Amino acid sequence: MSPAAESGRASRVEAHGIDVIGDDERHGRARDLFGVWAAPNVSYLSLVVGGALVLMGLELWQTLVVIVAGNLCWILVGVVAVSGPAAGAPSEVITRAVYGIRANRVVIGVNGWFISVCYAALNWSAASVTAFSLFSRYGLDLDTAGKILVIIGIAAVTLVISVYGHATIVKLYPLLSIVLTVVFAVLASFVLGHTDWTYQPRNTLHGVELWAALAAGLALVASAALSYNNSADFARYLPRTTKPAAVAGWTALGAYIPSVLFTVLGALAATTLDMRDPQTALAGMLPEWFDPVFLIAVIIGAIANNAMTIYSAGLAIQAIGIRMRRSRSVLLDGTIGVLLTMYALLVSNFLDAVSSTLQLMVAVLGPMMAIYVADVLLRRNSYDGHALSDETKGGPFWYVGGVNWAGVGALVAGAAPAFACISIPSLYTGFLADAVGGIDLSLPVGLVVAAVTYTVAMRGKVSATADEPAVEAMR
């Protein structure tokens, strides 16, 4: 067995990075992806989002519609995932077909690396604060040194998973999904027992105010899915013959089902609890024996989410052009993420600035996702991993000076109006959003404009085989 193939076992550090996975090293089934995507989405964040929707002033039935509709964006994540088995390469390499060799480095530097590290810092911060609370409940008030040790401990567990890599994630995450689901199911039993099924907001929204709340809610729910345009990273080891529809379906369902269920749970909790401080509110409702179990589950969920995030960030460093082993790039990303977490929790309100930046980045993440999906459909999911790995001047995806202006132009064309359509009270309101009464249309505008622009610019230029409908390759 080759060293690379040997590294495909859960007990070994993954040797592959952004290089092409050979057919002799492909393994697994599409349904394995369900557990991979379920674990990070059985999460405390879903509860927070559900509670936030009710706090926006929506009625319960309106909140449920927003949750079901907004989470449909996981279908896009599923479509992107099908490019992994086709190319045998991660998303960070496949998008060279979209932006060109040089431009892709910039795009991945911002989206694949910077945003990933920021998300990691946010997740580690949330997990660490939860751990601080857990220690406090047992009379252990941590000083600065103690808090640093907690942050490092949580990060260390995360990085072990990320360094061991793909096989470990595929093996471990279904088990984590089961454990987390059991804990959150117990939580659900307590929440359902306290739910006010006749709940009505204090002030019923009408007209422009209602549409503004609905649009903001959709953007909030969809933002989680739109941040995962790296789903090919976790599907690239599947055999080339794996049906694309199965890859897309299991990926989307793995994320969609828990996201919907637990966001709904957060909304139901908000009918009787003040979800502006979810942890405190839930603690007051839960029995004393279950509260620490719930807090530990929150920490485990954050670790599961971050392990995938840091894994992809490590691939992003390689795709940018920095030559180092994947395991080392993961450790580099983790170190930066830990330092940001410490700075955010122990020094300043830097976390607020990071959170605000990520809210605005939805205007870019939506167009990026739309363009990637459009490329998969235009090429009929026909990707050559070896051609994508050719970074030489004049190579298959060099385009003009290393830039595919169709992709870059579509990104700008989608992001510019999306920014103008953003409406985030107390942070930023674009002039187009202001013109329509504060209704945030950044999600549909960014997705549609970017996809249409890219499709028009690239139609007839892609090298997909045959003239059969694009949907054929998705079956």
Short mmCIF file of C-alpha atoms in Angstrom, two decimals:
data_model
loop_
_atom_site.label_atom_id
_atom_site.label_comp_id
_atom_site.label_asym_id
_atom_site.label_seq_id
_atom_site.Cartn_x
_atom_site.Cartn_y
_atom_site.Cartn_z
CA MET A 1 0.00 0.00 0.00
CA SER A 2 1.39 3.44 -0.97
CA PRO A 3 2.03 6.06 1.74
CA ALA A 4 -0.72 8.23 0.28
CA ALA A 5 -3.20 5.37 0.28
CA GLU A 6 -2.15 4.41 3.80
CA SER A 7 -2.90 7.99 4.90
CA GLY A 8 -6.48 7.49 3.77
CA ARG A 9 -7.12 5.57 7.00
CA ALA A 10 -8.67 7.38 9.98
CA SER A 11 -5.71 6.43 12.18
CA ARG A 12 -3.15 8.12 9.90
CA VAL A 13 -2.40 11.74 9.05
CA GLU A 14 -3.73 12.52 5.58
CA ALA A 15 -0.86 12.96 3.12
CA HIS A 16 -2.84 14.58 0.33
CA GLY A 17 -3.38 18.29 0.02
CA ILE A 18 -4.56 20.03 -3.13
CA ASP A 19 -3.00 17.38 -5.38
CA VAL A 20 -5.26 15.13 -7.45
CA ILE A 21 -6.61 12.00 -5.76
CA GLY A 22 -5.83 9.03 -8.01
CA ASP A 23 -8.55 6.55 -8.94
CA ASP A 24 -6.78 3.81 -6.97
CA GLU A 25 -7.14 5.89 -3.79
CA ARG A 26 -10.83 6.70 -4.22
CA HIS A 27 -13.17 5.07 -1.73
CA GLY A 28 -16.38 5.51 0.18
CA ARG A 29 -20.06 5.99 -0.65
CA ALA A 30 -22.07 9.12 -1.24
CA ARG A 31 -24.20 8.47 1.83
CA ASP A 32 -21.07 8.85 4.00
CA LEU A 33 -21.44 12.57 3.35
CA PHE A 34 -24.66 12.73 5.37
CA GLY A 35 -22.85 12.28 8.68
CA VAL A 36 -20.01 14.57 7.61
CA TRP A 37 -22.43 17.44 7.09
CA ALA A 38 -24.84 16.61 9.90
CA ALA A 39 -22.30 16.88 12.75
CA PRO A 40 -21.38 20.56 12.29
CA ASN A 41 -25.03 21.49 11.79
CA VAL A 42 -26.41 19.89 14.95
CA SER A 43 -25.38 23.11 16.61
CA TYR A 44 -26.05 25.75 19.20
CA LEU A 45 -25.78 28.38 16.45
CA SER A 46 -28.97 27.04 14.90
CA LEU A 47 -30.78 27.62 18.19
CA VAL A 48 -29.46 31.18 18.30
CA VAL A 49 -30.59 31.89 14.73
CA GLY A 50 -34.05 30.49 15.41
CA GLY A 51 -34.40 32.68 18.46
CA ALA A 52 -33.18 35.72 16.51
CA LEU A 53 -35.93 35.27 13.92
CA VAL A 54 -38.61 35.49 16.60
CA LEU A 55 -36.87 38.52 18.12
CA MET A 56 -37.15 40.22 14.71
CA GLY A 57 -40.90 40.34 15.30
CA LEU A 58 -42.00 37.50 13.03
CA GLU A 59 -44.98 35.34 13.91
CA LEU A 60 -44.23 31.69 14.57
CA TRP A 61 -45.59 30.42 11.25
CA GLN A 62 -43.65 33.10 9.37
CA THR A 63 -40.50 32.09 11.21
CA LEU A 64 -40.99 28.44 10.23
CA VAL A 65 -41.45 29.38 6.56
CA VAL A 66 -38.26 31.46 6.62
CA ILE A 67 -36.31 28.58 8.21
CA VAL A 68 -37.50 26.01 5.66
CA ALA A 69 -36.94 28.35 2.69
CA GLY A 70 -33.61 29.84 3.77
CA ASN A 71 -32.07 26.44 4.38
CA LEU A 72 -32.82 25.43 0.79
CA CYS A 73 -29.49 27.10 -0.03
CA TRP A 74 -27.91 23.85 1.16
CA ILE A 75 -28.94 22.50 -2.25
CA LEU A 76 -26.29 24.81 -3.72
CA VAL A 77 -23.71 23.30 -1.37
CA GLY A 78 -24.72 19.87 -2.64
CA VAL A 79 -24.33 20.91 -6.28
CA VAL A 80 -20.85 22.30 -5.60
CA ALA A 81 -19.87 19.03 -3.89
CA VAL A 82 -20.35 17.01 -7.10
CA SER A 83 -17.29 18.66 -8.63
CA GLY A 84 -15.08 16.91 -6.04
CA PRO A 85 -15.36 13.33 -7.32
CA ALA A 86 -15.26 14.57 -10.93
CA ALA A 87 -11.94 16.39 -10.48
CA GLY A 88 -10.44 14.47 -7.57
CA ALA A 89 -9.47 17.90 -6.29
CA PRO A 90 -10.75 20.33 -3.64
CA SER A 91 -12.92 23.36 -4.32
CA GLU A 92 -9.91 25.64 -3.86
CA VAL A 93 -8.39 24.15 -7.02
CA ILE A 94 -11.59 23.61 -9.02
CA THR A 95 -12.43 27.33 -8.90
CA ARG A 96 -9.36 27.97 -11.06
CA ALA A 97 -11.73 27.08 -13.90
CA VAL A 98 -13.92 29.99 -12.80
CA TYR A 99 -11.42 32.76 -12.05
CA GLY A 100 -8.15 31.72 -13.68
CA ILE A 101 -4.92 30.68 -11.96
CA ARG A 102 -3.86 34.09 -10.62
CA ALA A 103 -7.26 35.58 -9.84
CA ASN A 104 -8.25 32.41 -8.02
CA ARG A 105 -5.39 32.93 -5.58
CA VAL A 106 -6.88 36.27 -4.60
CA VAL A 107 -10.42 34.89 -4.33
CA ILE A 108 -9.27 31.92 -2.25
CA GLY A 109 -7.08 34.18 -0.13
CA VAL A 110 -10.14 36.18 0.87
CA ASN A 111 -12.89 33.56 0.86
CA GLY A 112 -11.05 30.30 1.47
CA TRP A 113 -8.50 31.55 3.98
CA PHE A 114 -9.35 34.91 5.61
CA ILE A 115 -13.05 34.21 6.11
CA SER A 116 -12.34 30.66 7.31
CA VAL A 117 -9.88 31.87 9.95
CA CYS A 118 -12.37 34.54 11.08
CA TYR A 119 -15.13 31.94 11.39
CA ALA A 120 -12.73 29.72 13.33
CA ALA A 121 -12.02 32.55 15.78
CA LEU A 122 -15.75 33.17 16.25
CA ASN A 123 -16.47 29.47 16.84
CA TRP A 124 -13.57 29.03 19.24
CA SER A 125 -14.65 32.16 21.09
CA ALA A 126 -18.19 30.82 21.49
CA ALA A 127 -16.90 27.40 22.60
CA SER A 128 -14.44 28.96 25.04
CA VAL A 129 -17.06 31.24 26.62
CA THR A 130 -19.27 28.18 27.03
CA ALA A 131 -16.39 26.32 28.69
CA PHE A 132 -15.75 29.30 31.00
CA SER A 133 -19.42 29.14 31.99
CA LEU A 134 -19.16 25.40 32.61
CA PHE A 135 -16.19 25.87 34.95
CA SER A 136 -17.98 28.73 36.70
CA ARG A 137 -20.99 26.54 37.45
CA TYR A 138 -18.71 24.29 39.47
CA GLY A 139 -17.17 27.18 41.39
CA LEU A 140 -14.03 27.52 39.26
CA ASP A 141 -13.62 31.14 38.19
CA LEU A 142 -10.76 31.10 35.71
CA ASP A 143 -8.07 33.75 35.65
CA THR A 144 -6.40 34.83 32.41
CA ALA A 145 -3.95 31.92 32.44
CA GLY A 146 -6.79 29.47 32.98
CA LYS A 147 -8.80 30.94 30.12
CA ILE A 148 -5.78 30.71 27.81
CA LEU A 149 -5.40 27.03 28.69
CA VAL A 150 -9.08 26.40 27.92
CA ILE A 151 -8.80 28.14 24.54
CA ILE A 152 -5.67 26.17 23.68
CA GLY A 153 -7.28 22.91 24.82
CA ILE A 154 -10.36 23.38 22.63
CA ALA A 155 -8.19 24.41 19.69
CA ALA A 156 -5.88 21.42 20.18
CA VAL A 157 -8.74 18.93 19.93
CA THR A 158 -9.96 20.71 16.79
CA LEU A 159 -6.55 20.71 15.15
CA VAL A 160 -5.97 17.02 15.83
CA ILE A 161 -9.08 16.26 13.76
CA SER A 162 -8.07 18.73 11.03
CA VAL A 163 -4.50 17.44 10.82
CA TYR A 164 -5.55 13.80 10.61
CA GLY A 165 -7.87 14.99 7.91
CA HIS A 166 -10.46 13.58 5.57
CA ALA A 167 -10.61 9.92 6.62
CA THR A 168 -10.83 10.88 10.29
CA ILE A 169 -13.65 13.35 9.61
CA VAL A 170 -15.61 10.79 7.59
CA LYS A 171 -15.16 8.15 10.32
CA LEU A 172 -15.72 10.38 13.35
CA TYR A 173 -18.51 12.72 12.30
CA PRO A 174 -21.36 10.19 11.99
CA LEU A 175 -20.66 9.21 15.61
CA LEU A 176 -20.59 12.86 16.68
CA SER A 177 -23.86 13.41 14.82
CA ILE A 178 -25.53 10.64 16.83
CA VAL A 179 -24.20 11.91 20.17
CA LEU A 180 -25.15 15.52 19.47
CA THR A 181 -28.57 14.53 18.13
CA VAL A 182 -29.33 12.59 21.32
CA VAL A 183 -28.38 15.58 23.49
CA PHE A 184 -30.36 18.04 21.39
CA ALA A 185 -33.32 15.64 21.27
CA VAL A 186 -33.40 15.68 25.08
CA LEU A 187 -33.18 19.48 24.90
CA ALA A 188 -36.10 19.45 22.46
CA SER A 189 -38.24 17.51 24.93
CA PHE A 190 -37.80 20.28 27.49
CA VAL A 191 -38.31 23.08 24.94
CA LEU A 192 -41.48 21.53 23.50
CA GLY A 193 -42.88 21.22 27.00
CA HIS A 194 -42.53 24.99 27.46
CA THR A 195 -43.49 26.14 23.94
CA ASP A 196 -46.28 28.68 23.61
CA TRP A 197 -48.04 27.40 20.48
CA THR A 198 -50.34 30.45 20.48
CA TYR A 199 -47.41 32.88 20.52
CA GLN A 200 -47.93 36.28 18.91
CA PRO A 201 -45.33 39.08 18.77
CA ARG A 202 -46.07 42.14 20.86
CA ASN A 203 -46.33 44.27 17.72
CA THR A 204 -47.50 42.48 14.58
CA LEU A 205 -45.49 43.49 11.51
CA HIS A 206 -47.22 44.70 8.36
CA GLY A 207 -46.26 46.04 4.95
CA VAL A 208 -42.65 47.12 4.41
CA GLU A 209 -41.66 46.25 7.98
CA LEU A 210 -42.84 42.67 7.50
CA TRP A 211 -41.05 42.26 4.17
CA ALA A 212 -37.89 43.73 5.67
CA ALA A 213 -37.99 41.23 8.54
CA LEU A 214 -38.69 38.31 6.19
CA ALA A 215 -35.82 39.28 3.86
CA ALA A 216 -33.40 39.79 6.76
CA GLY A 217 -34.42 36.44 8.20
CA LEU A 218 -33.85 34.65 4.90
CA ALA A 219 -30.40 36.20 4.55
CA LEU A 220 -29.52 35.22 8.12
CA VAL A 221 -30.61 31.60 7.68
CA ALA A 222 -29.02 31.24 4.23
CA SER A 223 -25.69 32.75 5.27
CA ALA A 224 -24.55 29.51 6.94
CA ALA A 225 -24.98 27.49 3.74
CA LEU A 226 -23.43 30.17 1.53
CA SER A 227 -20.22 30.07 3.57
CA TYR A 228 -19.64 26.43 2.53
CA ASN A 229 -18.60 26.76 -1.11
CA ASN A 230 -15.79 24.32 -0.26
CA SER A 231 -17.97 21.20 -0.14
CA ALA A 232 -15.95 19.46 -2.87
CA ASP A 233 -13.12 19.19 -0.30
CA PHE A 234 -15.05 16.47 1.52
CA ALA A 235 -16.36 14.62 -1.56
CA ARG A 236 -13.17 14.44 -3.62
CA TYR A 237 -12.14 10.99 -2.34
CA LEU A 238 -15.31 9.35 -3.66
CA PRO A 239 -14.93 7.15 -6.77
CA ARG A 240 -15.25 9.01 -10.04
CA THR A 241 -18.24 6.81 -10.91
CA THR A 242 -20.26 7.98 -7.89
CA LYS A 243 -23.57 9.41 -9.08
CA PRO A 244 -23.52 13.22 -8.84
CA ALA A 245 -27.17 13.27 -7.76
CA ALA A 246 -26.27 11.07 -4.78
CA VAL A 247 -23.34 13.31 -3.82
CA ALA A 248 -25.50 16.43 -4.03
CA GLY A 249 -28.43 14.83 -2.24
CA TRP A 250 -26.58 13.35 0.73
CA THR A 251 -24.52 16.53 1.20
CA ALA A 252 -27.57 18.79 1.11
CA LEU A 253 -29.73 16.54 3.29
CA GLY A 254 -26.97 16.05 5.86
CA ALA A 255 -26.86 19.78 6.45
CA TYR A 256 -30.49 20.69 5.72
CA ILE A 257 -32.29 18.33 8.10
CA PRO A 258 -30.44 19.23 11.33
CA SER A 259 -30.27 22.91 10.37
CA VAL A 260 -34.04 23.09 9.92
CA LEU A 261 -34.89 21.01 13.00
CA PHE A 262 -32.65 22.84 15.43
CA THR A 263 -33.34 26.32 14.06
CA VAL A 264 -37.04 25.56 14.52
CA LEU A 265 -36.21 24.42 18.06
CA GLY A 266 -34.59 27.80 18.74
CA ALA A 267 -37.67 29.57 17.43
CA LEU A 268 -39.97 27.50 19.64
CA ALA A 269 -37.80 28.24 22.66
CA ALA A 270 -38.13 31.96 21.92
CA THR A 271 -41.90 31.80 22.35
CA THR A 272 -41.40 31.62 26.13
CA LEU A 273 -37.71 32.41 26.74
CA ASP A 274 -35.65 35.56 26.19
CA MET A 275 -33.30 34.30 23.48
CA ARG A 276 -31.19 37.46 23.52
CA ASP A 277 -29.07 35.47 25.98
CA PRO A 278 -29.80 31.87 24.91
CA GLN A 279 -27.43 30.10 27.28
CA THR A 280 -28.79 31.82 30.38
CA ALA A 281 -32.39 31.45 29.20
CA LEU A 282 -32.05 27.74 28.47
CA ALA A 283 -30.17 27.12 31.72
CA GLY A 284 -33.14 28.47 33.64
CA MET A 285 -35.43 25.95 31.94
CA LEU A 286 -33.22 22.85 32.00
CA PRO A 287 -32.83 20.51 34.98
CA GLU A 288 -29.56 20.89 36.84
CA TRP A 289 -28.22 17.50 35.74
CA PHE A 290 -28.70 18.23 32.03
CA ASP A 291 -27.30 21.77 31.84
CA PRO A 292 -23.60 20.71 31.86
CA VAL A 293 -24.36 17.98 29.32
CA PHE A 294 -25.88 20.61 27.04
CA LEU A 295 -22.88 22.94 27.46
CA ILE A 296 -20.46 20.13 26.61
CA ALA A 297 -22.53 19.37 23.49
CA VAL A 298 -22.27 23.03 22.47
CA ILE A 299 -18.47 22.81 22.75
CA ILE A 300 -18.35 19.54 20.77
CA GLY A 301 -20.52 21.05 18.03
CA ALA A 302 -18.21 24.06 17.74
CA ILE A 303 -15.19 21.76 17.52
CA ALA A 304 -16.85 19.70 14.76
CA ASN A 305 -17.64 22.85 12.81
CA ASN A 306 -14.18 24.32 13.24
CA ALA A 307 -12.34 21.13 12.32
CA MET A 308 -13.92 21.26 8.86
CA THR A 309 -13.29 25.00 8.59
CA ILE A 310 -9.61 24.75 9.50
CA TYR A 311 -9.18 21.69 7.26
CA SER A 312 -10.34 23.70 4.25
CA ALA A 313 -8.33 26.75 5.32
CA GLY A 314 -5.23 24.55 5.20
CA LEU A 315 -6.02 23.60 1.61
CA ALA A 316 -6.60 27.28 0.84
CA ILE A 317 -3.06 28.16 1.93
CA GLN A 318 -1.71 25.62 -0.54
CA ALA A 319 -4.01 26.88 -3.31
CA ILE A 320 -2.81 30.45 -2.76
CA GLY A 321 0.65 29.23 -3.71
CA ILE A 322 2.38 28.78 -0.35
CA ARG A 323 4.31 25.53 -0.54
CA MET A 324 3.94 23.54 2.66
CA ARG A 325 2.47 20.24 3.73
CA ARG A 326 -1.26 20.28 4.44
CA SER A 327 -0.71 19.30 8.07
CA ARG A 328 1.58 22.28 8.58
CA SER A 329 -0.77 24.68 6.82
CA VAL A 330 -3.55 23.49 9.14
CA LEU A 331 -1.37 24.18 12.18
CA LEU A 332 -0.51 27.63 10.82
CA ASP A 333 -4.19 28.46 10.36
CA GLY A 334 -4.96 27.10 13.80
CA THR A 335 -2.26 29.20 15.42
CA ILE A 336 -3.59 32.38 13.80
CA GLY A 337 -7.15 31.46 14.77
CA VAL A 338 -6.13 30.84 18.39
CA LEU A 339 -4.29 34.17 18.60
CA LEU A 340 -7.35 35.97 17.21
CA THR A 341 -9.54 34.16 19.73
CA MET A 342 -7.31 35.15 22.64
CA TYR A 343 -7.17 38.74 21.46
CA ALA A 344 -10.95 38.83 21.03
CA LEU A 345 -11.76 37.36 24.44
CA LEU A 346 -8.97 38.74 26.59
CA VAL A 347 -7.90 42.06 25.09
CA SER A 348 -10.55 43.95 23.11
CA ASN A 349 -13.94 43.89 21.41
CA PHE A 350 -12.23 42.72 18.22
CA LEU A 351 -14.84 39.96 18.00
CA ASP A 352 -17.56 42.51 17.25
CA ALA A 353 -15.55 43.89 14.33
CA VAL A 354 -14.99 40.39 12.95
CA SER A 355 -18.69 39.55 13.30
CA SER A 356 -19.71 42.75 11.51
CA THR A 357 -17.26 42.07 8.67
CA LEU A 358 -18.65 38.56 8.17
CA GLN A 359 -22.21 39.92 8.05
CA LEU A 360 -21.20 42.18 5.17
CA MET A 361 -19.32 39.34 3.44
CA VAL A 362 -22.65 37.65 2.66
CA ALA A 363 -22.82 40.04 -0.29
CA VAL A 364 -19.72 38.31 -1.69
CA LEU A 365 -20.37 34.75 -0.54
CA GLY A 366 -23.71 34.58 -2.36
CA PRO A 367 -22.29 35.56 -5.77
CA MET A 368 -19.32 33.22 -5.29
CA MET A 369 -21.64 30.31 -4.61
CA ALA A 370 -23.89 31.19 -7.56
CA ILE A 371 -20.95 31.40 -9.97
CA TYR A 372 -19.52 28.07 -8.80
CA VAL A 373 -22.90 26.35 -9.26
CA ALA A 374 -23.30 27.95 -12.70
CA ASP A 375 -19.86 26.64 -13.72
CA VAL A 376 -20.70 23.10 -12.59
CA LEU A 377 -23.86 23.17 -14.71
CA LEU A 378 -22.23 24.82 -17.73
CA ARG A 379 -19.41 22.28 -17.78
CA ARG A 380 -21.85 19.45 -17.08
CA ASN A 381 -19.62 18.63 -14.11
CA SER A 382 -16.76 17.77 -16.45
CA TYR A 383 -13.52 18.67 -14.64
CA ASP A 384 -9.99 17.41 -15.25
CA GLY A 385 -8.08 17.54 -11.98
CA HIS A 386 -4.70 17.34 -13.70
CA ALA A 387 -5.54 20.22 -16.04
CA LEU A 388 -6.72 22.28 -13.07
CA SER A 389 -3.41 21.55 -11.33
CA ASP A 390 -1.43 23.01 -14.24
CA GLU A 391 -0.41 26.49 -13.07
CA THR A 392 1.99 27.22 -15.91
CA LYS A 393 1.61 30.27 -18.11
CA GLY A 394 -0.50 29.30 -21.11
CA GLY A 395 -2.01 26.31 -19.29
CA PRO A 396 -5.65 25.19 -19.74
CA PHE A 397 -6.96 27.64 -17.14
CA TRP A 398 -4.51 30.49 -17.56
CA TYR A 399 -7.01 32.49 -19.63
CA VAL A 400 -5.68 36.07 -20.10
CA GLY A 401 -2.74 36.83 -17.86
CA GLY A 402 -3.93 34.24 -15.36
CA VAL A 403 -7.37 35.85 -15.07
CA ASN A 404 -10.74 34.67 -16.35
CA TRP A 405 -12.46 38.03 -16.69
CA ALA A 406 -15.84 36.36 -17.12
CA GLY A 407 -15.59 34.96 -13.59
CA VAL A 408 -14.09 38.07 -12.02
CA GLY A 409 -16.58 40.30 -13.84
CA ALA A 410 -19.53 38.16 -12.72
CA LEU A 411 -18.31 38.31 -9.12
CA VAL A 412 -18.09 42.10 -9.22
CA ALA A 413 -21.41 42.35 -11.08
CA GLY A 414 -23.12 40.26 -8.40
CA ALA A 415 -21.37 41.66 -5.32
CA ALA A 416 -21.77 45.36 -6.16
CA PRO A 417 -25.59 45.45 -6.25
CA ALA A 418 -25.71 42.95 -3.37
CA PHE A 419 -23.75 45.39 -1.19
CA ALA A 420 -26.13 48.14 -2.26
CA CYS A 421 -29.06 45.94 -1.19
CA ILE A 422 -27.74 45.05 2.28
CA SER A 423 -29.73 46.30 5.25
CA ILE A 424 -28.19 45.60 8.66
CA PRO A 425 -29.57 48.03 11.26
CA SER A 426 -26.89 49.87 13.25
CA LEU A 427 -24.18 48.57 10.88
CA TYR A 428 -24.80 49.39 7.22
CA THR A 429 -27.69 50.03 4.85
CA GLY A 430 -27.05 50.20 1.11
CA PHE A 431 -28.69 52.86 -1.01
CA LEU A 432 -30.88 50.34 -2.86
CA ALA A 433 -32.07 48.83 0.42
CA ASP A 434 -32.79 52.33 1.71
CA ALA A 435 -34.79 53.09 -1.43
CA VAL A 436 -37.14 50.15 -0.79
CA GLY A 437 -37.74 50.85 2.86
CA GLY A 438 -34.86 48.87 4.35
CA ILE A 439 -35.74 45.53 2.73
CA ASP A 440 -32.54 43.48 2.40
CA LEU A 441 -32.52 41.99 -1.10
CA SER A 442 -28.80 41.19 -1.12
CA LEU A 443 -29.40 37.42 -1.16
CA PRO A 444 -31.57 37.09 -4.30
CA VAL A 445 -29.87 39.96 -6.13
CA GLY A 446 -26.35 38.65 -5.53
CA LEU A 447 -27.23 35.07 -6.48
CA VAL A 448 -29.23 35.88 -9.61
CA VAL A 449 -27.07 38.67 -11.06
CA ALA A 450 -23.82 36.74 -10.58
CA ALA A 451 -25.19 33.48 -12.01
CA VAL A 452 -26.78 35.12 -15.04
CA THR A 453 -23.72 37.27 -15.78
CA TYR A 454 -21.36 34.30 -15.60
CA THR A 455 -23.61 32.06 -17.66
CA VAL A 456 -23.94 34.64 -20.43
CA ALA A 457 -20.21 35.39 -20.43
CA MET A 458 -19.09 31.74 -20.44
CA ARG A 459 -21.75 30.04 -22.55
CA GLY A 460 -20.06 28.44 -25.53
CA LYS A 461 -16.58 28.92 -24.03
CA VAL A 462 -16.48 26.00 -21.63
CA SER A 463 -15.01 22.70 -22.74
CA ALA A 464 -17.77 20.41 -21.52
CA THR A 465 -18.36 17.38 -23.69
CA ALA A 466 -21.46 16.71 -25.75
CA ASP A 467 -24.54 18.80 -26.27
CA GLU A 468 -26.75 16.89 -23.88
CA PRO A 469 -28.58 18.88 -21.21
CA ALA A 470 -26.54 19.88 -18.18
CA VAL A 471 -28.95 18.09 -15.93
CA GLU A 472 -27.93 14.74 -17.45
CA ALA A 473 -24.56 14.91 -15.74
CA MET A 474 -26.27 15.51 -12.42
CA ARG A 475 -28.22 12.23 -12.51
#
